[in-house]
Coordinates of C-alpha atoms and ligand atoms in Angstrom, one line a residue:
M1 CA 0.8 -22.9 29.5
F2 CA 4.0 -22.5 31.3
S3 CA 4.4 -25.2 33.5
T4 CA 5.5 -25.2 37.4
D5 CA 5.5 -28.3 38.8
D6 CA 8.8 -29.5 37.6
T7 CA 12.1 -28.6 39.3
I8 CA 14.3 -27.0 37.6
V9 CA 18.7 -26.6 37.6
A10 CA 21.0 -23.8 36.4
I11 CA 24.3 -21.6 37.0
S12 CA 23.2 -18.4 38.2
T13 CA 26.5 -16.8 38.7
P14 CA 28.4 -16.0 35.1
L15 CA 29.9 -18.2 33.2
G16 CA 33.5 -18.5 34.0
R17 CA 36.0 -18.6 36.6
G18 CA 35.2 -17.0 40.3
G19 CA 36.1 -17.5 44.0
I20 CA 32.8 -19.5 44.1
G21 CA 29.8 -19.9 41.5
V22 CA 26.0 -20.8 42.6
V23 CA 23.8 -23.3 41.1
R24 CA 19.7 -22.5 42.1
V25 CA 17.7 -25.7 42.1
S26 CA 13.6 -24.4 42.3
G27 CA 10.3 -26.7 42.5
P28 CA 8.5 -28.9 44.7
D29 CA 11.7 -31.2 44.2
A30 CA 14.5 -28.7 45.3
S31 CA 15.0 -30.4 48.9
R32 CA 14.8 -33.6 47.6
I33 CA 17.3 -33.5 45.1
A34 CA 19.4 -31.4 47.0
C35 CA 19.7 -33.9 49.5
E36 CA 20.7 -36.4 47.0
L37 CA 23.4 -34.3 45.6
I38 CA 25.4 -34.4 49.5
G39 CA 23.4 -37.3 50.4
C40 CA 21.9 -36.1 53.5
G41 CA 20.4 -38.3 55.7
D42 CA 18.1 -34.8 58.1
A43 CA 16.8 -32.6 55.8
L44 CA 18.2 -28.8 55.2
V45 CA 17.3 -26.5 57.4
P46 CA 15.6 -23.4 56.7
R47 CA 18.0 -20.3 55.5
Y48 CA 20.4 -21.6 57.1
A49 CA 23.7 -22.7 55.5
T50 CA 25.0 -26.3 55.5
F51 CA 28.6 -27.7 54.4
A52 CA 28.4 -30.4 52.4
R53 CA 30.9 -32.6 50.2
L54 CA 29.0 -33.5 46.9
R55 CA 28.8 -37.1 46.3
A56 CA 28.1 -39.0 43.2
T57 CA 24.1 -39.5 42.0
G58 CA 25.5 -42.3 39.4
G59 CA 22.1 -41.0 36.8
S60 CA 21.6 -41.3 33.0
V61 CA 23.1 -38.0 32.5
S62 CA 26.9 -38.3 31.0
G63 CA 29.8 -36.3 32.2
A64 CA 31.8 -37.4 34.8
F65 CA 31.2 -36.8 38.5
V66 CA 33.2 -34.2 40.2
P67 CA 34.1 -33.7 44.1
D68 CA 33.5 -30.5 45.4
Q69 CA 32.6 -29.3 49.4
V70 CA 29.4 -27.3 49.1
L71 CA 27.5 -24.8 50.9
L72 CA 23.8 -25.4 50.5
T73 CA 20.9 -23.2 51.7
L74 CA 17.4 -24.3 51.7
F75 CA 14.5 -21.5 50.9
P76 CA 11.0 -23.4 51.5
A77 CA 7.7 -21.4 49.8
P78 CA 6.7 -19.6 49.6
H79 CA 9.5 -17.3 51.1
S80 CA 12.2 -17.5 48.0
Y81 CA 13.0 -15.7 45.0
T82 CA 10.6 -18.1 42.7
G83 CA 8.4 -18.4 45.3
E84 CA 8.9 -22.2 45.6
D85 CA 11.1 -24.5 47.4
V86 CA 14.4 -23.2 46.4
V87 CA 18.0 -24.5 47.3
E88 CA 21.3 -22.4 46.3
I89 CA 24.3 -24.6 46.0
S90 CA 27.5 -22.7 46.3
A91 CA 30.4 -24.5 44.9
H92 CA 34.0 -23.3 43.5
G93 CA 33.3 -21.1 40.8
S94 CA 35.2 -24.0 37.8
P95 CA 32.7 -23.9 35.6
V96 CA 33.9 -27.8 35.7
V97 CA 32.3 -27.8 39.4
L98 CA 28.8 -26.2 38.5
E99 CA 28.2 -28.2 35.6
S100 CA 28.7 -31.4 37.2
I101 CA 26.6 -30.3 39.7
V102 CA 24.1 -29.6 37.6
R103 CA 24.0 -32.9 35.9
G104 CA 23.6 -34.3 39.4
A105 CA 20.8 -32.2 39.9
M106 CA 19.2 -33.7 36.5
D107 CA 20.1 -37.4 37.3
A108 CA 17.5 -36.8 40.5
G109 CA 15.0 -35.5 38.4
A110 CA 15.5 -31.7 37.6
R111 CA 15.2 -30.2 34.1
L112 CA 17.6 -27.6 32.8
A113 CA 15.8 -24.4 33.3
E114 CA 14.9 -21.7 30.6
P115 CA 16.2 -18.4 30.3
G116 CA 15.1 -16.2 32.3
E117 CA 12.9 -19.4 33.9
F118 CA 13.2 -18.5 37.9
T119 CA 12.5 -14.9 37.0
L120 CA 9.1 -16.4 35.5
R121 CA 8.2 -18.5 38.2
A122 CA 7.9 -16.1 40.6
F123 CA 6.0 -13.7 38.3
L124 CA 3.2 -16.2 37.8
H125 CA 3.7 -17.0 41.7
G126 CA 3.0 -13.6 42.3
K127 CA 6.6 -12.4 43.7
L128 CA 7.2 -9.8 41.5
D129 CA 4.7 -8.1 39.2
L130 CA 6.3 -7.7 34.7
V131 CA 7.8 -4.4 35.8
Q132 CA 9.7 -5.4 38.4
A133 CA 10.2 -9.0 36.4
E134 CA 11.9 -6.4 34.2
A135 CA 13.3 -4.5 36.3
V136 CA 15.9 -7.4 37.4
A137 CA 17.5 -7.8 33.6
D138 CA 17.6 -4.5 33.3
L139 CA 19.7 -3.9 37.1
I140 CA 22.1 -7.2 35.9
D141 CA 22.3 -5.6 32.6
S142 CA 23.0 -2.2 33.7
V143 CA 26.5 -0.5 33.4
T144 CA 26.4 3.1 35.2
P145 CA 24.6 3.3 38.3
L146 CA 21.9 5.6 37.4
Q147 CA 21.3 2.9 35.2
A148 CA 21.1 0.3 38.4
R149 CA 19.4 2.9 40.3
A150 CA 16.5 3.4 37.9
A151 CA 15.9 -0.4 37.6
F152 CA 16.3 -1.0 41.3
D153 CA 13.6 2.0 42.2
Q154 CA 11.2 -0.3 39.8
L155 CA 12.4 -3.1 41.7
E156 CA 11.0 -1.5 45.0
G157 CA 7.9 -1.0 43.2
T158 CA 8.1 3.0 42.3
L159 CA 6.6 2.3 39.2
T160 CA 4.6 -0.4 40.1
Q161 CA 2.5 2.1 42.7
S162 CA 1.9 4.5 40.6
I163 CA 0.2 2.3 38.1
A164 CA -1.6 1.0 40.8
G165 CA -2.3 4.0 41.7
V166 CA -3.7 5.5 37.8
E167 CA -5.8 1.9 37.5
Q168 CA -7.2 2.6 41.3
D169 CA -9.0 6.2 40.5
L170 CA -9.8 5.0 36.8
F171 CA -11.3 1.4 38.2
E172 CA -13.8 3.5 40.5
L173 CA -14.9 5.7 37.6
T174 CA -15.7 2.5 35.9
A175 CA -17.5 0.7 38.8
K176 CA -19.7 4.3 39.0
L177 CA -20.7 4.2 35.4
E178 CA -21.2 0.3 35.4
A179 CA -23.7 1.1 38.6
S180 CA -25.5 3.3 36.0
L181 CA -26.4 1.0 34.1
D182 CA -27.3 -1.6 35.6
F183 CA -30.1 0.9 37.0
P184 CA -31.1 2.2 33.5
E185 CA -34.9 2.1 34.3
E186 CA -34.5 5.2 36.8
G187 CA -32.6 7.0 34.6
Y188 CA -30.1 8.2 37.1
H189 CA -26.6 9.0 36.5
F190 CA -25.0 7.6 39.6
I191 CA -22.0 10.1 37.9
E192 CA -22.9 13.2 36.1
P193 CA -21.2 14.3 32.8
T194 CA -18.9 17.4 34.2
A195 CA -17.6 14.6 36.8
V196 CA -16.9 12.3 34.6
I197 CA -15.1 15.1 32.7
T198 CA -12.9 15.6 35.5
A199 CA -12.2 12.6 36.6
V200 CA -10.9 11.1 33.0
E201 CA -8.8 14.2 33.0
H202 CA -7.7 13.7 36.2
V203 CA -6.9 10.2 35.4
I204 CA -5.0 11.5 31.9
A205 CA -3.3 13.8 33.9
R206 CA -1.3 11.6 35.7
V207 CA -0.6 9.5 33.1
D208 CA 1.1 12.3 31.3
E209 CA 3.3 13.2 34.4
L210 CA 4.6 9.1 34.3
L211 CA 4.7 10.0 29.7
S212 CA 7.2 13.2 30.7
N213 CA 10.1 11.7 31.5
A214 CA 9.8 8.8 29.4
A215 CA 12.1 9.3 26.4
R216 CA 15.0 10.2 28.6
G217 CA 14.1 6.9 30.7
R218 CA 14.4 5.5 27.8
L219 CA 18.1 7.1 26.9
I220 CA 18.9 6.3 30.4
R221 CA 18.0 2.5 30.1
E222 CA 19.3 1.7 27.0
G223 CA 21.5 4.3 26.5
A224 CA 22.8 6.2 23.3
Q225 CA 25.5 5.9 20.8
V226 CA 27.8 9.0 19.9
V227 CA 29.9 8.7 16.7
I228 CA 32.7 10.7 16.1
V229 CA 33.1 11.8 12.3
G230 CA 35.1 13.5 10.0
A231 CA 37.6 14.3 7.8
P232 CA 40.9 12.2 7.8
N233 CA 43.7 13.6 9.6
V234 CA 41.0 16.1 12.0
G235 CA 42.0 14.3 15.3
K236 CA 39.2 11.8 15.7
S237 CA 40.8 9.3 17.5
S238 CA 42.7 11.6 19.1
L239 CA 39.1 12.9 20.4
F240 CA 38.0 9.0 20.9
N241 CA 41.1 8.3 23.4
A242 CA 40.2 11.6 25.1
L243 CA 36.6 10.9 26.0
L244 CA 37.5 7.6 27.4
N245 CA 40.7 8.9 29.0
A246 CA 42.4 5.4 27.9
N247 CA 45.1 4.8 24.4
R248 CA 42.4 3.0 23.0
A249 CA 43.1 3.8 19.4
I250 CA 45.7 4.4 17.1
V251 CA 46.6 7.8 16.3
T252 CA 49.7 9.1 13.4
A253 CA 49.9 12.4 11.6
V254 CA 49.4 9.9 8.9
P255 CA 45.8 10.7 7.3
G256 CA 43.8 7.4 6.9
T257 CA 45.2 6.0 10.0
T258 CA 41.6 4.4 11.7
R259 CA 40.0 1.9 9.0
D260 CA 37.4 0.2 10.8
L261 CA 35.4 1.3 13.6
L262 CA 35.8 1.5 17.1
S263 CA 33.8 1.5 20.0
E264 CA 33.7 1.6 24.1
Q265 CA 31.5 2.0 26.7
L266 CA 31.4 5.7 28.4
D267 CA 29.5 6.8 31.5
V268 CA 28.7 10.1 30.9
R269 CA 26.7 11.5 33.6
G270 CA 25.0 8.6 34.3
L271 CA 24.3 7.8 31.0
A272 CA 25.7 4.7 28.8
I273 CA 26.9 6.0 26.2
R274 CA 29.5 4.0 23.0
L275 CA 31.2 5.8 22.0
V276 CA 32.4 5.1 18.0
D277 CA 35.7 6.2 16.3
T278 CA 35.4 5.6 12.5
A279 CA 37.3 6.2 9.6
G280 CA 38.1 9.6 8.3
I281 CA 35.6 9.9 5.6
R282 CA 36.8 11.0 2.0
D283 CA 36.7 9.1 -1.8
T284 CA 40.0 6.9 -1.4
I285 CA 40.8 4.6 -4.2
D286 CA 42.2 1.9 -1.3
A287 CA 40.1 -0.7 -1.0
I288 CA 40.2 -1.6 3.2
E289 CA 40.2 2.5 3.9
E290 CA 37.1 2.6 1.0
E291 CA 35.7 -0.7 3.2
G292 CA 35.9 1.9 6.6
V293 CA 34.3 5.0 4.7
R294 CA 31.2 2.9 4.1
R295 CA 31.7 1.6 7.9
A296 CA 31.8 5.0 9.1
R297 CA 28.6 6.2 7.2
G298 CA 26.6 3.2 8.5
A299 CA 27.5 4.1 11.8
L300 CA 26.2 7.9 11.5
D301 CA 22.9 6.3 10.4
V302 CA 22.0 4.7 13.7
A303 CA 23.5 7.5 15.6
D304 CA 22.0 8.9 18.7
L305 CA 24.3 11.2 18.3
V306 CA 27.1 12.7 16.0
L307 CA 30.4 14.6 16.6
V308 CA 31.3 16.4 13.2
V309 CA 35.1 16.5 14.0
L310 CA 37.1 20.2 11.8
D311 CA 40.3 20.4 11.9
R312 CA 40.7 24.1 13.2
S313 CA 43.9 24.8 11.6
R314 CA 43.3 24.2 8.5
V315 CA 40.8 25.9 5.6
L316 CA 37.3 24.0 5.2
E317 CA 37.7 21.4 2.4
G318 CA 35.4 19.8 0.2
E319 CA 35.1 16.5 2.6
D320 CA 34.6 18.7 5.9
E321 CA 31.8 20.6 4.0
A322 CA 30.3 16.8 2.6
I323 CA 29.9 15.9 5.8
L324 CA 28.2 18.9 7.4
A325 CA 25.8 18.6 4.9
A326 CA 25.4 15.1 5.6
T327 CA 24.6 15.5 9.5
R328 CA 23.1 18.3 8.8
G329 CA 19.2 18.6 10.8
R330 CA 19.8 15.3 13.2
P331 CA 21.3 15.4 16.6
R332 CA 24.7 16.6 16.2
L333 CA 27.9 18.6 17.6
V334 CA 30.7 20.3 15.7
V335 CA 33.9 19.5 17.4
L336 CA 36.4 22.8 16.0
N337 CA 39.5 20.8 16.9
K338 CA 43.4 22.2 17.2
S339 CA 42.3 25.0 19.1
D340 CA 45.8 25.3 20.1
L341 CA 46.9 26.6 16.7
Q342 CA 46.7 29.0 14.8
S343 CA 42.8 29.1 13.6
R344 CA 42.4 28.8 9.6
A345 CA 38.4 28.2 9.8
P346 CA 35.7 30.1 9.5
S347 CA 34.2 31.0 13.0
M348 CA 31.2 28.8 13.5
P349 CA 27.7 29.9 16.1
D350 CA 27.7 27.0 18.0
A351 CA 30.4 24.9 17.4
I352 CA 33.1 24.0 20.2
E353 CA 36.7 24.7 20.3
V354 CA 38.8 22.3 21.9
S355 CA 42.4 21.1 21.5
V356 CA 42.5 17.4 22.2
L357 CA 46.2 17.8 22.5
T358 CA 46.3 20.4 25.8
G359 CA 42.5 19.1 27.2
D360 CA 41.1 22.3 26.1
G361 CA 37.6 23.0 26.1
L362 CA 37.3 19.3 26.3
Q363 CA 35.1 19.3 29.6
A364 CA 32.4 21.8 27.5
L365 CA 32.5 19.0 25.9
T366 CA 31.6 16.3 28.1
D367 CA 28.8 18.9 29.5
R368 CA 27.3 19.5 25.4
I369 CA 27.2 16.1 24.9
A370 CA 25.3 15.5 28.3
D371 CA 22.9 18.2 27.7
T372 CA 21.9 17.3 23.5
L373 CA 21.3 13.8 25.1
G374 CA 18.7 14.9 27.9
S375 CA 20.9 14.4 30.8
A376 CA 19.4 17.4 32.9
P377 CA 19.4 16.7 36.6
E378 CA 16.2 15.0 37.8
R379 CA 13.6 14.8 40.7
R380 CA 14.1 11.7 42.6
D381 CA 10.8 11.8 43.7
Q382 CA 9.4 10.7 40.2
P383 CA 8.9 7.3 39.5
R384 CA 10.2 6.8 36.2
V385 CA 9.3 5.3 33.3
T386 CA 12.3 3.8 30.7
N387 CA 11.2 0.6 29.3
V388 CA 9.3 1.3 26.0
R389 CA 7.3 -1.3 26.5
H390 CA 5.4 0.7 29.2
A391 CA 5.4 3.8 27.5
D392 CA 4.1 2.6 24.4
L393 CA 0.9 0.7 26.7
L394 CA 1.0 4.6 28.4
T395 CA 0.3 6.6 25.6
R396 CA -2.4 3.4 24.1
A397 CA -4.0 4.3 27.9
R398 CA -4.1 8.2 26.8
A399 CA -5.3 7.8 23.1
S400 CA -7.9 5.6 25.1
L401 CA -8.6 8.2 27.8
T402 CA -8.7 11.1 24.9
R403 CA -11.1 9.0 23.3
A404 CA -13.4 8.9 26.6
R405 CA -13.2 12.7 27.0
E406 CA -14.1 13.9 24.1
A407 CA -17.0 10.9 24.0
V408 CA -18.6 13.0 27.2
A409 CA -17.5 16.4 26.0
A410 CA -19.9 16.0 22.6
S411 CA -22.5 14.0 24.8
N412 CA -24.4 17.4 25.7
G413 CA -25.2 15.9 29.1
A414 CA -27.0 12.8 27.5
L415 CA -23.7 10.3 28.4
A416 CA -23.5 6.5 26.5
E417 CA -22.5 4.9 29.4
E418 CA -21.9 1.4 27.1
F419 CA -19.2 3.7 24.8
L420 CA -17.7 5.5 27.9
L421 CA -17.2 2.3 29.2
A422 CA -15.7 0.2 26.2
D423 CA -13.5 3.5 25.8
L424 CA -12.0 3.3 29.8
Q425 CA -11.6 -0.9 29.5
D426 CA -9.6 -0.4 27.2
A427 CA -7.4 2.4 29.0
L428 CA -7.6 -0.5 32.0
A429 CA -6.3 -3.1 29.9
S430 CA -2.9 -1.1 28.5
L431 CA -2.5 0.1 32.4
Q432 CA -3.4 -4.2 33.8
E433 CA -0.6 -5.1 31.0
I434 CA 1.8 -2.9 31.7
T435 CA 2.2 -4.6 35.1
G436 CA 1.3 -8.4 33.7
K437 CA -2.3 -8.3 35.7
R438 CA -3.0 -8.6 32.4
S439 CA -1.0 -10.5 30.3
T440 CA -0.3 -12.9 26.8
D441 CA 2.1 -16.3 26.9
D442 CA 3.5 -14.6 23.9
L443 CA 4.1 -11.0 25.8
L444 CA 6.1 -13.3 28.8
R445 CA 7.8 -15.1 26.7
H446 CA 9.2 -12.1 24.2
I447 CA 9.8 -10.8 28.0
F448 CA 12.0 -13.5 29.6
E449 CA 13.6 -14.5 26.0
R450 CA 15.9 -11.5 26.7
F451 CA 17.2 -12.9 30.4
C452 CA 20.0 -15.5 30.2
V453 CA 19.3 -19.2 31.4
G454 CA 20.1 -18.5 35.9
K455 CA 17.9 -15.8 36.1
Ligands
GTP1 N1 47.8 20.7 17.8 C1 47.6 19.6 17.7 N2 47.2 18.2 17.0 C2 46.2 17.4 17.5 C3 45.1 17.5 17.7 N3 44.6 16.4 17.6 C4 45.0 15.8 17.1 N4 46.3 16.0 17.0 C5 47.0 15.5 15.8 O1 45.9 15.1 14.8 C6 46.7 14.1 14.3 C7 45.6 13.2 13.8 O2 45.2 12.7 14.4 P1 43.9 10.9 14.4 O3 43.5 11.7 15.6 O4 45.2 10.1 14.3 O5 43.2 12.1 13.6 P2 42.3 11.4 13.1 O6 41.2 12.2 12.9 O7 41.6 9.9 13.8 O8 42.5 10.7 11.4 P3 42.4 9.4 10.1 O9 41.6 8.1 11.3 O10 43.3 9.4 9.7 O11 40.7 9.6 9.9 C8 48.1 13.4 14.8 O12 49.1 13.7 13.7 C9 47.6 14.3 16.4 O13 48.4 14.1 17.1 C10 45.2 19.5 18.5 O14 43.9 19.6 19.0 N5 46.1 19.9 18.0
MG2 MG1 41.5 7.7 13.3

């Protein structure tokens, strides 16, 4: 379905200006196309940078030729990122220059790469498995060092290896059962029912181990939305600024200052948090403020964690009570702000007292945010499942394994190998879908769509 016999080209560095920019060419004609771009007489020397000047290719792809000095490096197949001949062309990082190089390569016969097509080709040529290909996208998208480390571990194959281990155990078990099926007349089981149960339980335990920190893994990979809500003037924007350590939101003594949602990225103990400041929730006849309140309620609905801010220096009012009621039963922290002033609010167990003004209690609040979201320190030696796709497939594998175990337990010694095998093979199929040993075009398309062109 996916063609790999043509040569693709794309700008691999981000859009915009930089000291250098890189155009990547991959495919059987990569070397010839690169030579046409610079008019080289000799072939490029593998893995040596060659300094050259671009020359006009004079082809049909529209746009004026732009001269530049470039460095070309040829990585011959199979020792390249994609497993094909790859030429990386480093030029000055100007979009005008880089686009001209891409046009020149297209004049010489290259096709513009689809999103993620370089990594897709790496997968199709067996340079990476699916877990590693997804890790490339995660690493590029990471915004905290913890996210980057988790992605890098997967790129290095830690998860791949442990899934391969589970797969191997399962494979050995199915082989024995198949042997029993192949010699039915002997009435001989190559493996006894009790041994089957032990073996299946062992595999289940390994899957459980992988699944045990998947929820936290997902949080690492996807980050969390933390939304600050409260009545007007309680200090939401002040808290937002303090947590960000930046003067981002307008703070005034006028209730109803914030009208729109403000959101910023924040690193809390390695977790990528999107912190959202909202308009003070109250009934209002001001049309702008009313829209702000509507947006605040919307943000509340999608939050992974809600920070309900109350003003400790005044008695609780209807608005405060309404917000407390609306957030009851969902992940939230109640923040009693303005602890520098005389307290007039009732004391609340579990609420965190802070004074954004003096900074009192802010560290404790940050710790509570991290704890609540589940950022406990963890063992580095464990492979981490961070991707929901992987977690879902592991869960599916587990369900098939459980069915197999129950079937054996209920069989009273008379093993029905066929049924057992069907369940175990389902489990095996789920595991193989994680690493891509088994994959459909739809799955691949779905995964590589989220890459950008050039990756
Ligand atoms: N004394 C004291 N004043 C505070 C504290 N935090 C915020 N304030 C003041 O409370 C007022 C309101 O602060 P904001 O951060 O604008 O409050 P808000 O909840 O965002 O208000 P709206 O956007 O109008 O809903 C400002 O005058 C702040 O200086 C605090 O810890 N102690
Ligand atoms: Mg505000």
